[in-house]
Short mmCIF file of C-alpha atoms and ligand atoms in Angstrom, two decimals:
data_model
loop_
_atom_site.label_atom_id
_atom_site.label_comp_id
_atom_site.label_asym_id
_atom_site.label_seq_id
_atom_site.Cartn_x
_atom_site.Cartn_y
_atom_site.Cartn_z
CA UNK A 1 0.00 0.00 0.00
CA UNK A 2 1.59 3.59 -0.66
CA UNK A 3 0.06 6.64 0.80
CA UNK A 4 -0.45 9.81 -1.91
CA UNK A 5 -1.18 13.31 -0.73
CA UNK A 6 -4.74 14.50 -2.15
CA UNK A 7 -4.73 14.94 -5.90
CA UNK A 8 -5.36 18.01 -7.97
CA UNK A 9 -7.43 17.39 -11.35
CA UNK A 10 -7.05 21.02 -12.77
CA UNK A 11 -9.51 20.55 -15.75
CA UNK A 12 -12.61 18.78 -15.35
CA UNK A 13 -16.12 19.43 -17.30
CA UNK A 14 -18.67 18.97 -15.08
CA UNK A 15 -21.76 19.61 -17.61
CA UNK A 16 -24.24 21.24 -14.80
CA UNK A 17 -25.51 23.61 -14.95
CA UNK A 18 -27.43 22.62 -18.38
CA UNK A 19 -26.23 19.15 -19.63
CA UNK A 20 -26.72 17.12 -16.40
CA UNK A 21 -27.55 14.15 -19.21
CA UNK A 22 -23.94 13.88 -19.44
CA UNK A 23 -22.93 14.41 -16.08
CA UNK A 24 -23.27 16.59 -13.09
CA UNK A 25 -21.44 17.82 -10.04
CA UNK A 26 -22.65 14.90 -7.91
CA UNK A 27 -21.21 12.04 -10.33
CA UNK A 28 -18.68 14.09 -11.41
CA UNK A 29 -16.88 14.50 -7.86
CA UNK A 30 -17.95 10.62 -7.38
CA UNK A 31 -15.79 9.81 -10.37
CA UNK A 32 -12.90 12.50 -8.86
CA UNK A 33 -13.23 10.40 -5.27
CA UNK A 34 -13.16 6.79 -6.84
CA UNK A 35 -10.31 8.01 -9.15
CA UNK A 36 -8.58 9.03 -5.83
CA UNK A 37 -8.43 12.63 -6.77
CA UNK A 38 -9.89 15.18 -4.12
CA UNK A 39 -9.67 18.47 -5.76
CA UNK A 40 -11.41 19.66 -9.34
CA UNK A 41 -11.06 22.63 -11.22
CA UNK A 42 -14.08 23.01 -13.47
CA UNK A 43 -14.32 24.31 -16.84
CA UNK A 44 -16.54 27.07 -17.71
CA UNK A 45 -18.07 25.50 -21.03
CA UNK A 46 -21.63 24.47 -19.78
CA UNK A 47 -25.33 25.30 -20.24
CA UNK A 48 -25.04 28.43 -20.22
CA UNK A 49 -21.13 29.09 -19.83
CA UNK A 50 -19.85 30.89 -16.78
CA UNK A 51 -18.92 33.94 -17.44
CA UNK A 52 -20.72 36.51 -15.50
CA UNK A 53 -21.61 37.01 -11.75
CA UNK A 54 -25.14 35.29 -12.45
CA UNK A 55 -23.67 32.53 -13.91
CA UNK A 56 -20.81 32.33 -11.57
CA UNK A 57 -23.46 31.76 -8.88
CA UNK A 58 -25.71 29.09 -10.85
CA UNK A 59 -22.67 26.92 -10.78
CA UNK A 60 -21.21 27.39 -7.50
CA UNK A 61 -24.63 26.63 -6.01
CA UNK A 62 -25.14 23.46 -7.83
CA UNK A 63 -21.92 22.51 -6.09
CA UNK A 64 -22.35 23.31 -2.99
CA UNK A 65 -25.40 21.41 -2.59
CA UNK A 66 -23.94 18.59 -4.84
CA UNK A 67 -19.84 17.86 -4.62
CA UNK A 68 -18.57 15.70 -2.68
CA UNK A 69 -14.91 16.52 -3.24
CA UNK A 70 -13.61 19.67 -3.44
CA UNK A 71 -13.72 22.40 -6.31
CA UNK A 72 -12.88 25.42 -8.10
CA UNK A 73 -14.86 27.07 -10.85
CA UNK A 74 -13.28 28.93 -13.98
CA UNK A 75 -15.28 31.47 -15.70
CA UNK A 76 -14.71 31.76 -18.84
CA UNK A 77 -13.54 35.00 -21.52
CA UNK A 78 -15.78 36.31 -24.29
CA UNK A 79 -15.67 39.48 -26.05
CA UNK A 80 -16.79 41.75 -23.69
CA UNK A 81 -16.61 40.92 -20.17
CA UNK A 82 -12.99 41.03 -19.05
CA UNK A 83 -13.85 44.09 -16.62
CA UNK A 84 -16.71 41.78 -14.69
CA UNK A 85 -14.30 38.30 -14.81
CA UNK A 86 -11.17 40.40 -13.17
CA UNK A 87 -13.62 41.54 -10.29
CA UNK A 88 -14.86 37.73 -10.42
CA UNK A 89 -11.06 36.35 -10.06
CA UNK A 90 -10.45 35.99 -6.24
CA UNK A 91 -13.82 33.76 -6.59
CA UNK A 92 -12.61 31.68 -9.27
CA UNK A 93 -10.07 28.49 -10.52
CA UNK A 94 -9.09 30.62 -12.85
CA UNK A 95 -10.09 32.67 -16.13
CA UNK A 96 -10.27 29.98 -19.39
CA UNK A 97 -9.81 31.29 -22.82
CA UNK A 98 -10.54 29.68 -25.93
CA UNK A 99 -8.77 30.33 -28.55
CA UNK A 100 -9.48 27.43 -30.73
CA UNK A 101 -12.63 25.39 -31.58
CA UNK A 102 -14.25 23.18 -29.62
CA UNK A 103 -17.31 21.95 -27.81
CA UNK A 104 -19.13 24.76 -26.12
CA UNK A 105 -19.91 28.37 -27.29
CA UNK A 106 -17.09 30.68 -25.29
CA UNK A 107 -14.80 31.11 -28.53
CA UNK A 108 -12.54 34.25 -29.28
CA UNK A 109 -11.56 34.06 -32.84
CA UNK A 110 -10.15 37.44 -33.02
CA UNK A 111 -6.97 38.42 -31.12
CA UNK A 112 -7.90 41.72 -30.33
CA UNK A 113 -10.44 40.07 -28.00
CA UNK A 114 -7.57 38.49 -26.22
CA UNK A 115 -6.24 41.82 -25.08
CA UNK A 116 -8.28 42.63 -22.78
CA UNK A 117 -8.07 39.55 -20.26
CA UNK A 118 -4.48 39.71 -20.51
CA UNK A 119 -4.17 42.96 -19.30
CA UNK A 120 -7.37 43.12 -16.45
CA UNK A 121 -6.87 39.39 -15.00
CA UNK A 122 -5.11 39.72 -11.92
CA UNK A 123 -1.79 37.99 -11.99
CA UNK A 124 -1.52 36.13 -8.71
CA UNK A 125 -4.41 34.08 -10.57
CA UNK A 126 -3.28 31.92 -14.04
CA UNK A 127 -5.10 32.51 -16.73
CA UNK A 128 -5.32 29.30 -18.94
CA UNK A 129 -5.48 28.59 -22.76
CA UNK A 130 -6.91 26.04 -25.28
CA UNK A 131 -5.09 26.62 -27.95
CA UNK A 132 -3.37 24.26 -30.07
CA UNK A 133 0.23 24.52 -32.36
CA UNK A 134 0.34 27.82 -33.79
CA UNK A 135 -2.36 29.86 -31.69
CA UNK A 136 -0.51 28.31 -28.59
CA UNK A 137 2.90 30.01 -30.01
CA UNK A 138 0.55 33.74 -30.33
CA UNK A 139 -0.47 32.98 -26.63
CA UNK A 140 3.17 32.41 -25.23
CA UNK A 141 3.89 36.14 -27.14
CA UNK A 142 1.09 37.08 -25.17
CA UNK A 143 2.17 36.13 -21.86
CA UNK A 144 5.79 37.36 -22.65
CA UNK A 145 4.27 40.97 -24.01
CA UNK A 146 1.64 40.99 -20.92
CA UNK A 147 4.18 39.47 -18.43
CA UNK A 148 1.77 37.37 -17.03
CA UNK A 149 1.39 33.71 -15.74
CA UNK A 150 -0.44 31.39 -18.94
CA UNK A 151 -1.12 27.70 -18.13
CA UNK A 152 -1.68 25.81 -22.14
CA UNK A 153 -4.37 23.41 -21.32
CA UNK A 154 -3.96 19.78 -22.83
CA UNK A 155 -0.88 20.06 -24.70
CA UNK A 156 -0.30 17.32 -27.79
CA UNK A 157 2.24 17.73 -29.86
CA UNK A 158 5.79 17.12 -30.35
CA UNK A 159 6.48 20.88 -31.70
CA UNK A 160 3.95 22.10 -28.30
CA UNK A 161 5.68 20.35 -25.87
CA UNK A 162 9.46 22.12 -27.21
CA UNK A 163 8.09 25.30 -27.65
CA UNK A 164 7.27 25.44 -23.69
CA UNK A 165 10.68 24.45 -23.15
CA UNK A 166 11.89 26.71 -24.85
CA UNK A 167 9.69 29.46 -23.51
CA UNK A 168 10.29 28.48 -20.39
CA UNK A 169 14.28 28.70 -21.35
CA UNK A 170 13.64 32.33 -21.41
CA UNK A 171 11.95 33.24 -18.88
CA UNK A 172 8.69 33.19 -19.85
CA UNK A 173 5.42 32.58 -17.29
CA UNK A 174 4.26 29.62 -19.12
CA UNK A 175 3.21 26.13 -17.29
CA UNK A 176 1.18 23.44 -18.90
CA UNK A 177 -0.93 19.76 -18.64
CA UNK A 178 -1.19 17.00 -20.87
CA UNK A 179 -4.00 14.34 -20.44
CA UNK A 180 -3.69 11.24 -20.07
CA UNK A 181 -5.56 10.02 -23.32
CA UNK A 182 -3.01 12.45 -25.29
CA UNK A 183 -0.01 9.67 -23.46
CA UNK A 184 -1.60 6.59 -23.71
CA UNK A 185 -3.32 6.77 -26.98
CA UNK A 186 -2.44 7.53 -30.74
CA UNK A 187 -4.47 8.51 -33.69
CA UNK A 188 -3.70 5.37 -35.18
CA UNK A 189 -5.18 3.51 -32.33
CA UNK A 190 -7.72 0.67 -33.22
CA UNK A 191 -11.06 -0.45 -31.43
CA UNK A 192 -13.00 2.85 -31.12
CA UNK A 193 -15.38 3.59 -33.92
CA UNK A 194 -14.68 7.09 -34.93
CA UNK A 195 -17.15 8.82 -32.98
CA UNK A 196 -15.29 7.97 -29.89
CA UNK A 197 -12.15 8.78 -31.08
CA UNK A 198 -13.28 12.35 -31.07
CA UNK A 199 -11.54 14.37 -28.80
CA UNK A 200 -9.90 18.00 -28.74
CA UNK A 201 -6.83 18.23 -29.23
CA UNK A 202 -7.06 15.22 -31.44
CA UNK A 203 -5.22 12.04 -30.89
CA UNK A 204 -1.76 12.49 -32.44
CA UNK A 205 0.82 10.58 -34.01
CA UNK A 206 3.41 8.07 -32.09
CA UNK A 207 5.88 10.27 -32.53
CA UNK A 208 4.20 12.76 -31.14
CA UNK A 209 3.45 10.52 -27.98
CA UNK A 210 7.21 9.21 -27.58
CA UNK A 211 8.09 13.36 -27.29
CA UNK A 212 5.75 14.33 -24.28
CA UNK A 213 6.97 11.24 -22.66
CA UNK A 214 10.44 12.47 -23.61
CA UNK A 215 10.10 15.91 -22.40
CA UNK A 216 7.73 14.71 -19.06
CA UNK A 217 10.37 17.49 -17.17
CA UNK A 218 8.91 20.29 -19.06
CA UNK A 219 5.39 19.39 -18.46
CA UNK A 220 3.65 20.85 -15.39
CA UNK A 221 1.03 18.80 -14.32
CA UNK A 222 -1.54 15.73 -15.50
CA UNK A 223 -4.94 16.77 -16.17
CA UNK A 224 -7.94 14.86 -17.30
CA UNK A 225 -9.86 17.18 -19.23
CA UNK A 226 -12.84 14.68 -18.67
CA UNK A 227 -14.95 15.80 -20.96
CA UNK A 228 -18.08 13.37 -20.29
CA UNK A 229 -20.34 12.86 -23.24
CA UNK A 230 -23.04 9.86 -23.32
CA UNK A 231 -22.48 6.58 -25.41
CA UNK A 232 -25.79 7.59 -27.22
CA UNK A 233 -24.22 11.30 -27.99
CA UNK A 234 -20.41 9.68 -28.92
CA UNK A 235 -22.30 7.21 -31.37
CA UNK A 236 -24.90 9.67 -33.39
CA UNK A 237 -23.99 11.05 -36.42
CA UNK A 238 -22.70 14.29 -35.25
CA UNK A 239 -20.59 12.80 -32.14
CA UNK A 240 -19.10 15.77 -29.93
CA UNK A 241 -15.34 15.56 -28.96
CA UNK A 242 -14.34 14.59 -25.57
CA UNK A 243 -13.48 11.50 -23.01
CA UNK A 244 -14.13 10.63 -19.83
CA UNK A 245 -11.03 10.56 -17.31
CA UNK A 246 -11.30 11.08 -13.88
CA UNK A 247 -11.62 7.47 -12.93
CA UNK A 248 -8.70 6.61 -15.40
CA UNK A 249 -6.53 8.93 -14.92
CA UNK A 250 -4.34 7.48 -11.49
CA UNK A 251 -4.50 3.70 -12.27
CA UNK A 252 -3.05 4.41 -15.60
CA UNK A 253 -0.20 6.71 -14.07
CA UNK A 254 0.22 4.04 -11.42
CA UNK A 255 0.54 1.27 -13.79
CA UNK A 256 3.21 3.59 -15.89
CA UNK A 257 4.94 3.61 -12.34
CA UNK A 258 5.16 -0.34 -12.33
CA UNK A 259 6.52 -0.32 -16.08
CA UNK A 260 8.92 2.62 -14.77
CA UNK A 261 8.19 4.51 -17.25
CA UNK A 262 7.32 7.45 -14.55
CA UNK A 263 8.24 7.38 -10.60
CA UNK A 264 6.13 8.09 -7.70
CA UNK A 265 7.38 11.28 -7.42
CA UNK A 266 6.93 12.83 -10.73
CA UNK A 267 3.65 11.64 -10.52
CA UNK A 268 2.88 13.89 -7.40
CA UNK A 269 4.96 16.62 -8.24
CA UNK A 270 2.41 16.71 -11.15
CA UNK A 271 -0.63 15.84 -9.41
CA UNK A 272 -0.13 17.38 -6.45
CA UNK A 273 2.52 19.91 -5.61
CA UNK A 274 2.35 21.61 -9.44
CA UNK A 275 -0.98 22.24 -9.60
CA UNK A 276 -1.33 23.44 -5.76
CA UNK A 277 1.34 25.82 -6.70
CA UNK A 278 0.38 27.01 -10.29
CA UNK A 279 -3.63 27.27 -9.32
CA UNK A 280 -2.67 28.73 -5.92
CA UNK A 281 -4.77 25.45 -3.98
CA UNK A 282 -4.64 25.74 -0.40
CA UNK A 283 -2.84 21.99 1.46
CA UNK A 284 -6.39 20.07 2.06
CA UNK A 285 -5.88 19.33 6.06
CA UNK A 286 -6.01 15.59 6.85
CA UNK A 287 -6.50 14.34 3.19
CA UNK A 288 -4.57 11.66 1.40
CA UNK A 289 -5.23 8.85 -0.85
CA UNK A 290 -3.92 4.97 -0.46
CA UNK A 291 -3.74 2.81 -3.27
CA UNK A 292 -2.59 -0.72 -3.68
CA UNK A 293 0.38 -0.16 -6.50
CA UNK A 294 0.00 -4.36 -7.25
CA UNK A 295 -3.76 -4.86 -7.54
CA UNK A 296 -4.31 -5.78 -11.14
CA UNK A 297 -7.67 -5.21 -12.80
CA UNK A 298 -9.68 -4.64 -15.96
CA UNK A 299 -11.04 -1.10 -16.63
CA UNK A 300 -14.79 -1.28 -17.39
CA UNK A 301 -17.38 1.37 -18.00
CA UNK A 302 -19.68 -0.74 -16.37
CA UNK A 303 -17.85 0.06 -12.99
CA UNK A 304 -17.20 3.68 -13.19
CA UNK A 305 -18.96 6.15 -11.86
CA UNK A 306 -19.79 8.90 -14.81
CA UNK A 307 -22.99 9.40 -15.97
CA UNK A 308 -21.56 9.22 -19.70
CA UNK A 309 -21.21 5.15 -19.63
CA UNK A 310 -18.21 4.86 -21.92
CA UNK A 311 -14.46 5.01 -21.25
CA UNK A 312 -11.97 4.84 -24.10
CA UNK A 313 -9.59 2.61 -22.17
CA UNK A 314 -12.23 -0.31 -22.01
CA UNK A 315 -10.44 -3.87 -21.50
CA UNK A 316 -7.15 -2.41 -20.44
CA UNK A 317 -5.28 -4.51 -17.80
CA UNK A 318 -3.69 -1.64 -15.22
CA UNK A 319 -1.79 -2.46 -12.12
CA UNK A 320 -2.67 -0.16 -9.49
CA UNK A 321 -5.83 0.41 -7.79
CA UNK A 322 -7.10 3.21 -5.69
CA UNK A 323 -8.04 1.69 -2.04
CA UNK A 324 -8.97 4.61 0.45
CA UNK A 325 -9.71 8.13 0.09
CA UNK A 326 -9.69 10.40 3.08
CA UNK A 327 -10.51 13.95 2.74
CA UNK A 328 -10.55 16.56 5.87
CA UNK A 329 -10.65 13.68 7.88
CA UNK A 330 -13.31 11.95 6.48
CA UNK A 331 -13.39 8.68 4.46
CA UNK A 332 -14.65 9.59 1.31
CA UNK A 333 -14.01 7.12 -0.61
CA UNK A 334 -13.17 3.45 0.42
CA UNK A 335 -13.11 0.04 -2.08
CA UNK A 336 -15.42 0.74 -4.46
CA UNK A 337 -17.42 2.80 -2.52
CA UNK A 338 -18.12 6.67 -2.12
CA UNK A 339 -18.86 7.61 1.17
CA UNK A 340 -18.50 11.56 1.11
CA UNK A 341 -21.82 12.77 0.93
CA UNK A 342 -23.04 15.36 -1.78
CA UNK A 343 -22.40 18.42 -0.65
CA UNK A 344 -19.61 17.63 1.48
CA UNK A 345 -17.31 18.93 -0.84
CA UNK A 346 -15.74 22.87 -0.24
CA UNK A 347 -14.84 25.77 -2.65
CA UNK A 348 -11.57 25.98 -2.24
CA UNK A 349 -11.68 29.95 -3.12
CA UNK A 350 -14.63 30.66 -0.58
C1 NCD B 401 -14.25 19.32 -24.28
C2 NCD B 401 -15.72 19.23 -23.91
O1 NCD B 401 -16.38 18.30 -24.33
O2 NCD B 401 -16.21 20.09 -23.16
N1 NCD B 401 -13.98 18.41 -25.33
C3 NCD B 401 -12.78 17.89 -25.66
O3 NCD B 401 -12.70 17.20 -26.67
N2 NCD B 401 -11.72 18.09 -24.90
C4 NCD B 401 -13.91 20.73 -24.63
C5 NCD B 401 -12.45 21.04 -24.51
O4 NCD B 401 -11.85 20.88 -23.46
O5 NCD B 401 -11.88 21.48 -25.51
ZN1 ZN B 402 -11.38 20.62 -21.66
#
């Protein structure tokens, strides 16, 4: 058995308020606790999308009565409320940009929308990016213009992961995350019709793959960007991009750990200690996870706890298996079962 400190998952989509079909903040923070992670930073791109006081508040009340781990909420940038988000910050995770397509509305195509946020977002708090190859490149010029702290969401690619280095080389405020779908799977992958496969940033190639694991050192932290969308959605004939995570996202890390291909400490130096630091977390008191690093299983949908009833690692054999979580004190989470209650779960910026 090895004891882990309480583990940040800085990018989760929780769906509620407005597409509770796919998920909500009560199965979402099951799926955190069973996938011993006690912290979630949730994305602003729901039903409506936060990005206003009102909105703000429709969210963090669904949570409070719901979570049963604990949370953050982004709010997210559009064209024309950078003045209300910077007053917003201190209640936030963060402000999320999106400078590249995706699922959700909150889009800023132009760059003269980006302005704005870079320069009225307060600094202590990170402002974070989807944006992919070349608009990612724009956003480090950003951050180095702005002086400011960026974090690149879900990094990819081979030529991503060296232009951080280098970035980072120079001085540059730039930290990042790459998912664990983006290390263990490749667009040539077999056994997912291509529905599933659809995911944003897409799949890449092997070589792509071998770099991020080469270049682990430069990467910041592991994030799931669970991005929960049902079997029946994933399978129609307009499938939206995403994938599950949350419950995936340590066993598959831990077995990594068993084929050394990572060590215990890299994995919570990125699960822990980087994202405290980079999202400004406060230590949860009395919380740590325990998971048996030999327990050998079979990851099935079937046993997960998402509402969205699919996983794209179906069938895979990991070693490592998450035992006991204890949060504040509390059992949360204990073989197979959650125990937290909803609503037992605290904003970490209240
Ligand atoms: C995300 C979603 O479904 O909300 N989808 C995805 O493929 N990652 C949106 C996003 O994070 O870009
Ligand atoms: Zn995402």
């Amino acid at each position: 058995m090895i004891q882990l400190p309480g583990l940040i998952d800085p990018h989760v989509h929780v769906r509620e308020p407005g597409q509770t079909h796919k998920e909500d903040w009560d199965t979402a923070t099951q799926s955190a606790l069973a996938g011993g992670v006690t912290a979630i930073l949730a994305m602003p791109n729901t039903k409506p999308p936060i990005f206003d006081d009102a909105t703000l508040e429709l969210a963090l009340s669904a949570a409070r009565n719901k979570a049963r781990c604990d949370y953050a909420q982004f709010v997210g940038a559009g064209p024309d409320n950078a003045e209300a988000l910077s007053a917003l910050a201190n209640q936030s995770a963060g402000l999320k940009m999106y400078l590249d397509s995706t699922f959700g509305e909150l889009r800023l195509d132009d760059m003269s929308l980006w302005t704005p946020h870079f320069i009225n977002f307060p600094k202590h708090i990170p402002i974070v990016l989807h944006s992919e190859s070349r608009t990612m490149a724009a956003g480090i010029l950003f951050a180095a213009i702005y002086d400011r702290p960026i974090h690149i969401a879900h990094i990819s690619l081979k030529e991503e992961v060296l232009l951080i280095k280098a970035a980072k080389e120079r001085g540059i405020k730039v930290t990042c995350e790459v998912a664990p779908h983006h290390l263990f799977l490749d667009k040539d992958l077999t056994g997912l019709t291509p529905g599933r496969l659809e995911v944003r940033p897409r799949l890449a190639s092997q070589a792509d793959v071998n770099a991020l694991w080469e270049n682990l050192d430069v990467i910041d932290c592991f994030a799931t960007d669970h991005a929960p969308h049902t079997v029946a959605e994933k399978d129609s004939a307009s499938p939206p991009p995403g994938f599950p995570g949350l419950e995936t996202m340590l066993p598959l890390l831990l077995n990594a750990v068993n084929e050394k291909r990572l060590t215990l400490n890299i994995l919570i130096e990125k699960m822990h200690s980087n994202p405290c630091r980079i999202f400004n977390i406060p230590e949860q008191q009395e919380t740590y996870v325990e998971v048996d690093e030999n327990a050998a299983w079979e990851i099935r949908a079937a046993d997960l706890h998402s509402r969205c009833g699919w996983t794209p690692f179906e069938g895979w054999k990991v070693k490592g298996r998450v035992r006991r979580v204890v949060l504040r004190g509390q059992i949360a989470f204990e073989d197979g079962k959650i125990l937290a209650q909803p609503g037992y779960g605290r904003n970490i910026r209240a």
